[in-house]
């Protein structure tokens, strides 16, 4: 049986909390700036000792604004999307967004504290930009990460994150497909809701 914790490990890859940051040319591009602002919010989320639960919740919702959740949800569902009603698609997007808020953001803030990150040059192709960053971990060494952003309504929003070539979105899609190949959307929704409830009870 799929455990949604494994899915959210992939999600957590996207959101690194930083103790020291070296900003290079990549941060000067608007997409790089959006990435840096997202990471700064995650850094604040990770510092729970100095914040109330309401303050943490507000920061998580602000961080979500840097994610294009509609686009991500559509790409994750992909071939299964047309099989779902508009209401089910909206429900999936809302559940996925809540999992970012209550699981992915807090876990990444806690787990990745103390890392260094180096922004590299942002590359743009029409409405898609890629901001490469190099994360340095004292035990794991260097890790290459690419934040992929899309310009939507004049705002750059994250649509995917690659960790050493592994796509967060594709990883999540493969896990979702495993469920929908054998079960219906109600079962997928049940598992996501269960994981969400567990996270809320732990917070």
C-alpha atoms as one frame of an Amber mdcrd trajectory, in Angstrom:
protein
   0.000   0.000   0.000   1.300   3.426  -0.940   2.446   5.562   1.936   1.966
   9.238   1.259   4.995  10.012   3.365   7.157   8.756   0.496   5.442  11.122
  -1.889   6.012  14.032   0.416   9.693  13.272   0.773   9.841  14.200  -2.888
   7.794  17.307  -2.229  10.092  18.355   0.584  12.998  18.357  -1.826  11.616
  21.597  -3.188  11.831  23.676  -0.054  15.190  24.102   1.608  15.739  26.208
   4.691  19.065  27.978   4.599  21.478  29.065   7.293  23.751  30.932   4.929
  23.176  31.827   1.301  25.475  33.040  -1.432  23.514  34.932  -4.068  24.945
  35.056  -7.546  23.531  36.091 -10.899  20.586  33.714 -10.607  18.935  35.773
  -7.892  18.846  38.897 -10.051  16.401  37.350 -12.533  12.754  37.744 -11.429
  12.369  33.949 -11.363  15.482  33.695  -9.213  14.092  36.357  -6.916  10.857
  34.392  -6.558  12.842  31.260  -5.690  14.888  33.138  -3.092  11.738  34.622
  -1.553  10.170  31.169  -1.315  13.269  29.798   0.372  13.329  32.699   2.807
   9.760  31.902   3.846  10.695  28.271   4.397  13.597  29.398   6.553  11.136
  31.289   8.741   8.777  28.294   8.848  11.636  26.162  10.134  12.200  28.495
  13.083   9.195  27.291  15.071  10.687  28.146  18.444  10.144  31.866  17.940
   6.718  31.720  16.264   3.153  30.858  17.177   1.206  28.191  15.254  -0.844
  30.964  13.631   2.330  32.693  12.436   3.663  29.426  11.016   0.351  28.820
   9.243   0.442  32.287   7.711   3.995  31.741   6.446   3.005  28.400   4.907
   0.118  30.014   3.058   2.438  32.766   1.824   4.884  30.128   0.581   2.085
  28.381  -1.290   1.567  31.565  -3.307   4.917  30.871  -4.968   3.683  27.506
  -6.253   1.476  27.146  -9.341  -0.723  24.532  -7.727  -3.278  24.445 -10.541
  -0.588  23.653 -13.099   1.161  21.151 -10.820  -2.113  19.373 -10.045  -3.028
  19.118 -13.724   0.380  17.718 -14.647   0.357  15.246 -11.765  -3.052  13.891
 -12.761  -2.331  14.184 -16.497  -4.067  11.311 -18.352  -6.380  10.678 -15.388
  -7.532  14.289 -15.244 -10.182  13.946 -17.956 -11.665  10.995 -16.078 -12.385
  13.194 -13.070 -15.176  15.700 -12.709 -14.383  19.380 -12.277 -15.288  19.024
  -8.603 -12.887  16.102  -8.143 -10.084  17.986  -9.885 -10.632  20.936  -7.579
 -10.716  18.618  -4.563  -7.389  17.073  -5.596  -5.782  20.488  -6.023  -7.029
  21.597  -2.608  -5.788  18.428  -0.906  -2.391  18.681  -2.567  -2.131  22.336
  -1.556  -3.014  21.462   2.036  -0.340  18.753   2.056   2.226  21.338   1.005
   1.076  23.634   3.810   0.840  21.081   6.607   3.485  18.516   5.608   5.946
  19.557   2.905   6.757  23.081   4.075   7.114  22.296   7.809   9.075  19.089
   7.206  11.496  20.721   4.810  11.998  23.628   7.177  12.936  21.199   9.930
  14.882  18.624   7.963  16.995  20.876   5.752  18.035  23.465   8.309  21.710
  24.367   8.287  22.318  23.965   4.565  24.226  26.373   2.345  22.852  27.252
  -1.075  24.504  28.895  -4.055  22.328  30.469  -6.741  23.546  30.034 -10.307
  22.484  31.797 -13.500  18.772  31.643 -14.302  17.895  30.619 -17.844  14.637
  31.718 -19.477  12.875  30.279 -22.527   9.771  32.338 -23.242   7.503  31.877
 -20.197   9.567  29.115 -18.555  12.638  29.794 -16.406  15.084  27.487 -14.664
  17.008  28.597 -11.595  19.813  26.142 -10.751  21.079  26.085  -7.199  23.839
  24.132  -5.518  23.141  22.935  -1.993  26.088  21.987   0.190  25.488  19.454
   2.959  28.237  18.591   5.433  27.500  14.856   5.167  25.970  14.417   1.712
  28.229  16.875  -0.090  26.989  18.899  -3.057  23.459  18.457  -4.392  22.286
  20.028  -7.654  18.731  21.374  -7.639  16.809  23.083 -10.427  13.732  25.173
  -9.704  11.481  25.403 -12.754   9.131  28.374 -12.835   6.409  29.567 -15.178
   5.313  33.139 -15.802   1.592  33.313 -15.108  -0.314  36.592 -14.833   3.019
  38.448 -14.638   4.202  36.345 -11.682   6.889  33.653 -11.636   5.654  30.522
  -9.872   7.326  27.172  -9.230   5.981  24.324 -11.366   8.620  21.676 -10.648
  11.857  20.985  -8.800  14.574  18.599  -9.965  16.934  17.077  -7.416  19.980
  15.595  -9.141  17.812  15.133 -12.232  14.828  13.610 -10.411  11.602  15.551
 -10.941   9.390  16.212  -7.929   6.349  16.392 -10.190   7.110  13.174 -12.076
   7.816  11.348  -8.838   4.501  12.455  -7.422   2.700  11.549 -10.652   4.070
   8.000 -10.614   2.835   7.501  -7.047  -0.613   8.869  -7.889  -0.813   6.637
 -10.964  -0.108   3.543  -8.858  -3.213   4.275  -6.825  -5.483   5.219  -9.710
  -4.509   2.121 -11.696  -6.108  -0.121  -9.081  -8.395   2.173  -7.081 -10.739
   5.067  -7.721 -10.421   8.742  -6.903 -12.301   8.268  -3.640  -9.497   6.009
  -2.380  -6.835   8.492  -3.481  -8.711  11.261  -1.703  -9.055   9.104   1.412
  -5.313   8.456   1.599  -4.427  12.097   1.057  -6.955  13.189   3.677  -5.622
  10.632   6.156  -2.071  11.921   5.727  -3.308  15.487   6.110  -5.246  14.691
   9.295  -2.201  12.951  10.787  -0.067  16.007  10.099  -2.612  18.364  11.643
  -2.848  16.223  14.777   0.931  16.228  15.172   1.267  19.994  14.848
